[in-house]
Coordinates of C-alpha atoms in Angstrom, one line a residue:
X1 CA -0.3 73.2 122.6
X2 CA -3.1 75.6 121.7
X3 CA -4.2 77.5 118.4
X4 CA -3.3 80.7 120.1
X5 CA 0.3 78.7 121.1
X6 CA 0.8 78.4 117.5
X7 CA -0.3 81.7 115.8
X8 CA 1.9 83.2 118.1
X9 CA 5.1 82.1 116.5
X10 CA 3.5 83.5 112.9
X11 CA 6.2 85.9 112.7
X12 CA 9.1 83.6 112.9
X13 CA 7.8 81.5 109.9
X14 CA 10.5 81.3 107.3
X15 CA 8.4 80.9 103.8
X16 CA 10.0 77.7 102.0
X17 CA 11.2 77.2 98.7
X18 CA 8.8 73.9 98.5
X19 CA 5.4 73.4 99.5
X20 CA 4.4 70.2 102.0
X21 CA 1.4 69.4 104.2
X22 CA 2.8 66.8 106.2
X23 CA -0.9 66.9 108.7
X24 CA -4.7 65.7 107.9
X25 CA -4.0 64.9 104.2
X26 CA -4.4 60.8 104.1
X27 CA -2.3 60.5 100.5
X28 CA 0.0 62.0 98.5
X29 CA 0.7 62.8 95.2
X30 CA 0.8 59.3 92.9
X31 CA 4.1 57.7 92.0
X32 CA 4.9 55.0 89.5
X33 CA 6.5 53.0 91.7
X34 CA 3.9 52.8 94.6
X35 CA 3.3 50.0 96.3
X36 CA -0.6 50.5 97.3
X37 CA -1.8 50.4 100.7
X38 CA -0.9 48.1 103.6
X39 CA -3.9 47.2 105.2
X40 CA -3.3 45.0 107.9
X41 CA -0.1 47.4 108.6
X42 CA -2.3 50.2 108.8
X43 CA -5.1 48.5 110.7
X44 CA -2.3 47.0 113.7
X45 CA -0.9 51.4 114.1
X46 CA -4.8 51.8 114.7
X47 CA -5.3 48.7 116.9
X48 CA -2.1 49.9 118.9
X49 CA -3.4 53.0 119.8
X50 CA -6.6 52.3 120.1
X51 CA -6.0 49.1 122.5
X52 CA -3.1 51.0 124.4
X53 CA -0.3 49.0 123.9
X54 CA 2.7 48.3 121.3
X55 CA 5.4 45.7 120.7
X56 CA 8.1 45.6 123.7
X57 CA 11.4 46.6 123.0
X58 CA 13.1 43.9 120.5
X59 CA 10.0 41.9 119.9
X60 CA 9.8 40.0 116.6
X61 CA 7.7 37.3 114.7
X62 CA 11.0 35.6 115.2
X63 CA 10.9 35.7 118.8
X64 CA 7.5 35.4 119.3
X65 CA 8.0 31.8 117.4
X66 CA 10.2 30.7 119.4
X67 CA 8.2 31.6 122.8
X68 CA 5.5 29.7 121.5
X69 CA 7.1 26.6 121.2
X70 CA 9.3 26.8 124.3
X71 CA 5.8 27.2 125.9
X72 CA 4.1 24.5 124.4
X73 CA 7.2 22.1 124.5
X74 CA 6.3 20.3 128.0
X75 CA 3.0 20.4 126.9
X76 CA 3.1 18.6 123.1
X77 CA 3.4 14.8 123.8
X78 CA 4.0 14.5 120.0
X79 CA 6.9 16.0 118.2
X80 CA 5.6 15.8 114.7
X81 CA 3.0 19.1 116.4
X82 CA 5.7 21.4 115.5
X83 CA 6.0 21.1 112.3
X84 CA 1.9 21.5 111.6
X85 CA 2.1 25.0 114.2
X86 CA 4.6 25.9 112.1
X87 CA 2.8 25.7 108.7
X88 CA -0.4 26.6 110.0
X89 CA 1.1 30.0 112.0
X90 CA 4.3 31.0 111.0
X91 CA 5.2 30.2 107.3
X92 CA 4.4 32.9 104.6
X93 CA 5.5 35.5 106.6
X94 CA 3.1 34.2 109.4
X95 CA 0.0 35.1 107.3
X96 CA -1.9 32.2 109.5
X97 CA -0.6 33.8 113.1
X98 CA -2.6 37.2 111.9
X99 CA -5.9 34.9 111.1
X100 CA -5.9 33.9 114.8
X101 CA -6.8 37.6 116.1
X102 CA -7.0 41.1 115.1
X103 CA -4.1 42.3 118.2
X104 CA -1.1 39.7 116.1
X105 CA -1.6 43.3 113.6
X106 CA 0.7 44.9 116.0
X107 CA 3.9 43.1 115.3
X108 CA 3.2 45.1 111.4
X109 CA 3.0 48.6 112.9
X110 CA 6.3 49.1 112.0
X111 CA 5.5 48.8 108.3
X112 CA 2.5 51.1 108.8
X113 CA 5.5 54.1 108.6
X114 CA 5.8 53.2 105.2
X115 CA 5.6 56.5 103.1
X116 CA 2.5 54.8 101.8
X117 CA 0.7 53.6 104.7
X118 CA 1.8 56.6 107.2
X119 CA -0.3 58.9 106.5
X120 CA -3.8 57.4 107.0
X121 CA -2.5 55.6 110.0
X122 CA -1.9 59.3 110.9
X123 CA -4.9 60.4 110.3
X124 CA -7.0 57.4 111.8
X125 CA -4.8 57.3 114.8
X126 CA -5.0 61.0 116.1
X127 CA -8.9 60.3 115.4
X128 CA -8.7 57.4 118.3
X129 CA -6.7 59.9 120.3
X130 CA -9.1 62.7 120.0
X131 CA -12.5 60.4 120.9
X132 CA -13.1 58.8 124.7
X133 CA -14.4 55.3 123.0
X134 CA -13.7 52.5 125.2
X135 CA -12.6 49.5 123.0
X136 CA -13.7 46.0 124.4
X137 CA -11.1 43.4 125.3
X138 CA -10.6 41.6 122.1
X139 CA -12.0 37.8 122.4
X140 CA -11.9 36.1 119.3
X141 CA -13.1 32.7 118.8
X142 CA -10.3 30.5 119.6
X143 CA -9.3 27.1 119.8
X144 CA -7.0 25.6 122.9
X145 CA -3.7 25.9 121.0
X146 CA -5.0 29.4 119.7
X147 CA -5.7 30.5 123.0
X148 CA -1.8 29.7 123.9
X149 CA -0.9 31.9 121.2
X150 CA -2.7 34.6 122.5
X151 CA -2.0 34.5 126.0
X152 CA 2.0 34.3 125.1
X153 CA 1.2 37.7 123.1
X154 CA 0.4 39.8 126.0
X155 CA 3.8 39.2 127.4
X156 CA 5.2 40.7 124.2
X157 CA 2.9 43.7 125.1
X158 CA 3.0 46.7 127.2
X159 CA 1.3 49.9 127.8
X160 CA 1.4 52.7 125.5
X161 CA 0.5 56.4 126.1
X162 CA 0.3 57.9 123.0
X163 CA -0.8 62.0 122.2
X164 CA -2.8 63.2 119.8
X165 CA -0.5 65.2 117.3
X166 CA -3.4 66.6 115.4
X167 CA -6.8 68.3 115.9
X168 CA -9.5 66.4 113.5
X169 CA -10.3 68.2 110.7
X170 CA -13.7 66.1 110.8
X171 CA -15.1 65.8 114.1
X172 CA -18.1 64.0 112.7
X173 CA -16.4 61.5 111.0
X174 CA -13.2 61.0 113.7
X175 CA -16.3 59.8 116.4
X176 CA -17.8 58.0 113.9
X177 CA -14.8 55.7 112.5
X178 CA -14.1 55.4 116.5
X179 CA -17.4 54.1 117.0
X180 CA -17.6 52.1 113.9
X181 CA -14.5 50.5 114.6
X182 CA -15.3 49.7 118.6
X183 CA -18.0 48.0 116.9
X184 CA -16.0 45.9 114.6
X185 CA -14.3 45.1 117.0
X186 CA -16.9 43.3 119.2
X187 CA -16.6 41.1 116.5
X188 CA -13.2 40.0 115.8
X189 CA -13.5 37.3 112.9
X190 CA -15.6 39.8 111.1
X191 CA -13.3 43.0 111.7
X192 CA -10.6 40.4 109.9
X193 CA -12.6 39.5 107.1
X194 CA -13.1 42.8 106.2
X195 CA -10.4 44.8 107.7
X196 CA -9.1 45.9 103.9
X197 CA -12.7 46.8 103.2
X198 CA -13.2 48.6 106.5
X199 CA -9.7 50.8 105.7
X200 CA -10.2 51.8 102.1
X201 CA -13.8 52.8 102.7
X202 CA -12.7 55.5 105.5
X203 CA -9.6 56.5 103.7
X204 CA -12.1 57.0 100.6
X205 CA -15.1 58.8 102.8
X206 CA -12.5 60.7 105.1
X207 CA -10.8 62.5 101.9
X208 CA -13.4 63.0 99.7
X209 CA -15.5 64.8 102.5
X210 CA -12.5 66.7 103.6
X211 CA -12.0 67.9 99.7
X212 CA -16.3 68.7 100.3
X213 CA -15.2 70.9 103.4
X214 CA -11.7 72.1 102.9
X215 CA -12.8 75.8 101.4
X216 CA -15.9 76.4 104.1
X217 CA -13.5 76.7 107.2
X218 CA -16.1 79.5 108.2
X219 CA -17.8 76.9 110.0
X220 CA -17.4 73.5 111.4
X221 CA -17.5 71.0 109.1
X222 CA -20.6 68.5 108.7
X223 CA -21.4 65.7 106.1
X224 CA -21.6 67.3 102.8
X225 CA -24.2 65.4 99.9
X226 CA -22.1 63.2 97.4
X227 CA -24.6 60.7 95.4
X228 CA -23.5 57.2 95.0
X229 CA -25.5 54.7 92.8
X230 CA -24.8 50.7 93.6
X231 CA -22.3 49.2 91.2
X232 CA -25.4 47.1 89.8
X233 CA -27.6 50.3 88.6
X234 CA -28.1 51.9 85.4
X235 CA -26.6 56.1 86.1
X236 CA -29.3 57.1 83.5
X237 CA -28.4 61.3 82.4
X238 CA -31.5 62.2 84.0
X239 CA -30.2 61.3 87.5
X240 CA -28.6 64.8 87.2
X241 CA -27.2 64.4 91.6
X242 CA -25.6 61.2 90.3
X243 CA -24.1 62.7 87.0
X244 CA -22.7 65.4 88.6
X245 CA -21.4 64.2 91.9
X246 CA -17.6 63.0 90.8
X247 CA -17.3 66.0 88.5
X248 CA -18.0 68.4 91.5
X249 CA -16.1 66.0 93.9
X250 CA -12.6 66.3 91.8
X251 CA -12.9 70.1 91.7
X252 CA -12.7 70.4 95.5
X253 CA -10.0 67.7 95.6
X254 CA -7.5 70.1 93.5
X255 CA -8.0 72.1 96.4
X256 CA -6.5 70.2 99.3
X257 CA -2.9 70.6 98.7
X258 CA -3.2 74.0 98.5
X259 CA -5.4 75.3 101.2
X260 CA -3.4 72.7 103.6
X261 CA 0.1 73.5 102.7
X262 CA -0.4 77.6 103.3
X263 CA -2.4 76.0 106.7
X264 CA 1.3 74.6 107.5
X265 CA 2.5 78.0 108.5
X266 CA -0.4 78.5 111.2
X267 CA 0.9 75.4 113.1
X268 CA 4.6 76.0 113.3
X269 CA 5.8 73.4 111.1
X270 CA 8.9 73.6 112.6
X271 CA 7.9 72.5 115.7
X272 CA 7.3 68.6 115.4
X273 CA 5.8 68.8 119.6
X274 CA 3.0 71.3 117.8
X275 CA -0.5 70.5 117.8
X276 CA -1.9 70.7 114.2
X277 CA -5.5 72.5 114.0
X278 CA -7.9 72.7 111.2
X279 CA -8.6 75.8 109.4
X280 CA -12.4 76.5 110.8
X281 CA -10.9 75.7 114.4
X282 CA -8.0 78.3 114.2
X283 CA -10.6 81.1 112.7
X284 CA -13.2 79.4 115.6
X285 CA -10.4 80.1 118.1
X286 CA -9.3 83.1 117.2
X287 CA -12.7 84.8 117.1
X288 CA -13.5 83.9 120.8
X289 CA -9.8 85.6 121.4
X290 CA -10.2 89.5 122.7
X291 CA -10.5 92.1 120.2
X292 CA -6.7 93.8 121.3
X293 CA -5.1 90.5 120.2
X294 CA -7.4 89.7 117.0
X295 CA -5.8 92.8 115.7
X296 CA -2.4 91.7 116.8
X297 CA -2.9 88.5 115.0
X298 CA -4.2 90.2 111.6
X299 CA -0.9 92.1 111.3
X300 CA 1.1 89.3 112.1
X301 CA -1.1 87.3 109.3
X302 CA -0.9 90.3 106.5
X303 CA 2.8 90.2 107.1
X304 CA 2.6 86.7 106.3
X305 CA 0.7 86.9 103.6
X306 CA 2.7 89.4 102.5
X307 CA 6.2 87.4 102.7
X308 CA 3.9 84.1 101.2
X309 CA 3.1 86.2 97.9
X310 CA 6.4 87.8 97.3
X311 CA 8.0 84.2 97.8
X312 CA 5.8 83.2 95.2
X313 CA 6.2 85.8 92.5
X314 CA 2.3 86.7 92.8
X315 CA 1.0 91.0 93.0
X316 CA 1.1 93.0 95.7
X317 CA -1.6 93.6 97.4
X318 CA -2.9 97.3 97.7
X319 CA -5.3 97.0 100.7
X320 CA -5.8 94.1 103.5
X321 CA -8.8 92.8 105.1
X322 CA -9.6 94.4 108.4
X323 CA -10.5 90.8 109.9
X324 CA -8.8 88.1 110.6
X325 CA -11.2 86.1 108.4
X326 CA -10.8 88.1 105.7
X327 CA -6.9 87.5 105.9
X328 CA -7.2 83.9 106.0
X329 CA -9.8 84.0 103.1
X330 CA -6.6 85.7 101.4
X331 CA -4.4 83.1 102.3
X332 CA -6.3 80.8 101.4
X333 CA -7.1 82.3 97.8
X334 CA -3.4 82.9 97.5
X335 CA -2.4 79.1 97.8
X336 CA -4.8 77.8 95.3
X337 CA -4.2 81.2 92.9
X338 CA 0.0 79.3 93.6
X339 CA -1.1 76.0 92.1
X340 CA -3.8 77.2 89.2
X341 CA -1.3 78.2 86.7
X342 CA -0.5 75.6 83.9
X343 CA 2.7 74.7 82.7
X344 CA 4.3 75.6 86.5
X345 CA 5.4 72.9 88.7
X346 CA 3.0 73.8 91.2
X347 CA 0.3 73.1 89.0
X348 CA 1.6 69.7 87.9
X349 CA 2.4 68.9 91.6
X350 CA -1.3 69.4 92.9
X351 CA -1.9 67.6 89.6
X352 CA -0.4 64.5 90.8
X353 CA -2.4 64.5 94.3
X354 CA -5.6 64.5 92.1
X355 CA -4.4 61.6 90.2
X356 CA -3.3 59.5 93.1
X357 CA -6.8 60.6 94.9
X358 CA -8.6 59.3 91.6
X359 CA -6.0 56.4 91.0
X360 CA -5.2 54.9 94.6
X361 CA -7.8 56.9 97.2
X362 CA -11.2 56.3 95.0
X363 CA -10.1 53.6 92.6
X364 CA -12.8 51.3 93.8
X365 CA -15.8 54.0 93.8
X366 CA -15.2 55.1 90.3
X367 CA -16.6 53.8 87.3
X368 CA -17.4 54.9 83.9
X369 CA -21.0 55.1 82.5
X370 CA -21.3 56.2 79.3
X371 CA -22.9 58.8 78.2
X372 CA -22.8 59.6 81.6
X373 CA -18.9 59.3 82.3
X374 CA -17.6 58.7 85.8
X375 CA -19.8 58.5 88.5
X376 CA -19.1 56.9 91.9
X377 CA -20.5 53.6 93.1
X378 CA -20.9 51.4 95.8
X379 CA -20.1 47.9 95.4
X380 CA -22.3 45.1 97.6
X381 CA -19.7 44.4 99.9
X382 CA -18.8 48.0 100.5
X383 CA -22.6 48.1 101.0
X384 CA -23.4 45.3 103.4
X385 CA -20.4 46.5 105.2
X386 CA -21.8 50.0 105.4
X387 CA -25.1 48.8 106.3
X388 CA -24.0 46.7 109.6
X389 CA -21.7 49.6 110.6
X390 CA -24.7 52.0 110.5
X391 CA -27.2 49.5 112.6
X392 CA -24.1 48.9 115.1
X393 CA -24.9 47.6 118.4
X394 CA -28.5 47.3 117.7
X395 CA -30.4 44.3 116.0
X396 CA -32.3 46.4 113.2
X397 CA -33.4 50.0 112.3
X398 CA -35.7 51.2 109.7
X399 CA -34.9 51.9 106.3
X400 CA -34.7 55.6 106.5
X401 CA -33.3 55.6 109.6
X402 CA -30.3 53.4 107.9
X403 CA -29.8 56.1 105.1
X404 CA -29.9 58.9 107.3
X405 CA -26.6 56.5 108.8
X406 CA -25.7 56.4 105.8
X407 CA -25.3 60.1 105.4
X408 CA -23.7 60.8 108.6
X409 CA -20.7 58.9 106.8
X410 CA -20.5 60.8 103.6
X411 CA -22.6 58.4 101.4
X412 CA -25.6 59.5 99.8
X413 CA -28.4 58.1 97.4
X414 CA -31.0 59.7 95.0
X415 CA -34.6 57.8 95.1
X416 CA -34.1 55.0 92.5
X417 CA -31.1 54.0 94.4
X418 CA -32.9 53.6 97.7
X419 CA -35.2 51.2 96.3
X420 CA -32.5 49.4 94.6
X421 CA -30.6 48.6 98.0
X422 CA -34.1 47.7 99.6
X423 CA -34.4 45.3 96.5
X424 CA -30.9 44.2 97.5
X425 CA -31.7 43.6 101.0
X426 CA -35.2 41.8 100.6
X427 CA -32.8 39.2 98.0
X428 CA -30.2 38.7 101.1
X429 CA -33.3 38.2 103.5
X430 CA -32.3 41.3 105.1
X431 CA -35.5 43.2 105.4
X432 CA -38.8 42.9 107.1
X433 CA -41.6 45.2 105.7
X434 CA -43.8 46.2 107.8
X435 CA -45.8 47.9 104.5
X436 CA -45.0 49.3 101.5
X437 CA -44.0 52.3 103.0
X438 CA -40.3 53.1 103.5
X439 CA -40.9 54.0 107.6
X440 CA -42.6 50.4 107.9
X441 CA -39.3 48.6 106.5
X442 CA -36.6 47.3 109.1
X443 CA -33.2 46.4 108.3
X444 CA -31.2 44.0 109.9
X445 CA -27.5 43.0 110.5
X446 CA -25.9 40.5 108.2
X447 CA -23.8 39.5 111.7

């Protein structure tokens, strides 16, 4: 399915009574009764896709257990074994079993459909789709009796062939969380450790980046600046990038639900065998179309727009745009003019995605200064984290070379903050300085 595929069937959209972006948004708007993110249900979707394989028909925990210890029965000369696999693997909703290896995940994908978990296994899945990375064999560190476990898995295994259902919104970020993640990977007891860590900090950098990118769909996106201090640091006023950065960051945000639930109608919503395209690729597309069907497309798009505003009880418009940009600079205006007005349920609808953005999507990157109110933080083990991820496969990398990593991801830091984290690092035995100069200082892995 193709851009042109889509905007082809622009005439038939029917304008609903509610608005929904059910593609690239990772959360949606906060309810009391949430029950927060599954990690580990989210991380065994990703780990299906990204490994190519899922659950045979009928498989359970249930009769996984009861494989293992028909296979280990002729083996076990003492009966009293059982009970002590069965504590250490399969009590407590066989917490111990998912210890053992990062693939055991995949008996929870079922749990990552959860209205809560859904859509950033969504997201994070079509990004594995979309990238060529070649994920190593996993290999954890086993023991004998862990090593049955494992081999008894891959009978409950078989191959998968999943599509990508959506085009990424962030290129730059889709290869990089697939890279980041082959990485991870390499190193299985680590991955576990800090899988929750790992899953927040993309779902955080992910949606505040595509708030950062959401209304400049005239180009491709890249990593916008958004200044972090660590969690330790003073966010003195004078650090104006710091003061300024959540303030600037929430304004975009209220703009997501808008801009993507008028981008619904360019993807035929209706059609759930659709590929779902960003913004900048559908203008990118359509600009590289022939000038006799750019125009076709601009009438089918002011008709739309035409049909969108009536729907929504907004003014007529006296004269269109002549380009097809200008009509989806239009649209896009029109959605976010939709949700602006206070005291409509529009506005307290996109009002609930910001809260559940500030309350459940940033919560641990916020805190309050002061004087200086909320600015966004990095904790150390969001940091350490961030820091082998960004030296990867390689055993160090200088400093600057690390923040400019760091940057690729979304993360930023003024000049008082660098030399904090070097501070950090030297204390951890992280660092080897070279001079005092930041090209002469080498990081290395904490692996």
């Amino acid at each position: 399915m193709t851009v042109a595929e889509n905007l082809a069937e622009l005439d038939e959209q029917e304008i609903q009574e509610r608005n929904l972006v059910n593609s690239f948004l990772p959360f949606r708007q906060q309810r009391s009764n949430s029950a927060g993110y599954d990690f580990d249900a989210i991380a065994g979707s990703v780990l299906s896709v990204a490994l190519r394989k899922q659950l045979t028909k009928g498989s359970t925990i249930e009769s996984f257990r009861d494989a293992i210890f028909a296979r280990l029965a002729p083996k076990l000369t003492d009966d009293s074994m059982n009970g002590l696999i069965e504590t250490m693997y399969f009590e407590g909703d066989a917490s111990g079993l998912f210890k053992v290896s990062p693939e055991f995940l995949i008996f929870k994908t079922t749990q990552a459909d959860i209205s809560t978990n859904k859509h950033i296994s969504q997201v994070l899945t079509n990004f594995i789709l979309h990238e060529s990375t070649e994920f190593p064999r996993l290999s954890s560190d086993v023991n004998f009796l862990e090593k049955e476990l494992v081999e008894e898995f891959q009978k409950f295994l078989t191959d998968s062939g999943d599509e990508s259902t959506e085009y990424p919104y962030l290129p730059f970020l889709s290869e990089l969380f697939s890279e980041d993640l082959r990485f991870l990977l390499k190193h299985p007891s680590y991955f576990l450790q800090n899988l929750s860590l790992f899953f927040n900090l993309y779902n955080f950098l992910y949606s505040a980046q595509l708030a950062l990118n959401v209304n400049g769909w005239t180009e491709a996106p890249s990593s916008k600046p958004l200044f972090f201090i660590l969690d330790t640091e003073k966010a003195s006023l004078e650090r104006k990038q710091v003061g300024e950065a959540f303030g600037q960051l929430i304004v975009k945000v209220a703009d997501l639900f808008p801009v993507l639930s008028m981008l619904e109608y360019l993807n035929q919503p209706q059609n759930k065998k659709a590929k779902k395209f960003p913004l900048w690729r559908v203008l990118q597309d359509v600009e590289a179309m022939p000038a006799h069907q750019q125009h076709e497309l601009r009438n089918s798009l002011v008709e739309l727009c035409r049909r969108y505003r009536e729907k929504r009880g907004l003014e007529v418009v006296d004269a269109y745009a002549e380009t097809v940009k200008g009509i989806l600079g239009l649209l896009s205006e029109t959605a976010k003019e939709i949700f602006s007005k206070r005291g409509t349920n529009q506005f307290t609808v996109n009002s609930k995605f910001v809260n559940a953005f500030e309350n459940e999507v940033a919560s641990h990157f916020i805190q309050v200064r002061g004087r200086s109110g909320r600015v966004l933080t990095i904790s150390q083990d969001y940091l350490l984290l961030l820091t082998n991820l960004s030296i990867g496969d390689r055993k160090q990398i200088q400093f600057q070379e690390l923040l400019s990593e760091f940057k690729k991801r979304g993360v930023w830091f003024d000049r008082q903050s660098e030399q904090a984290i070097i501070r950090f690092l030297e204390r951890i035995g992280n660092v080897e300085r070279m001079s005092d100069s930041g090209d002469a200082v080498y990081v290395r892995k904490t692996l």
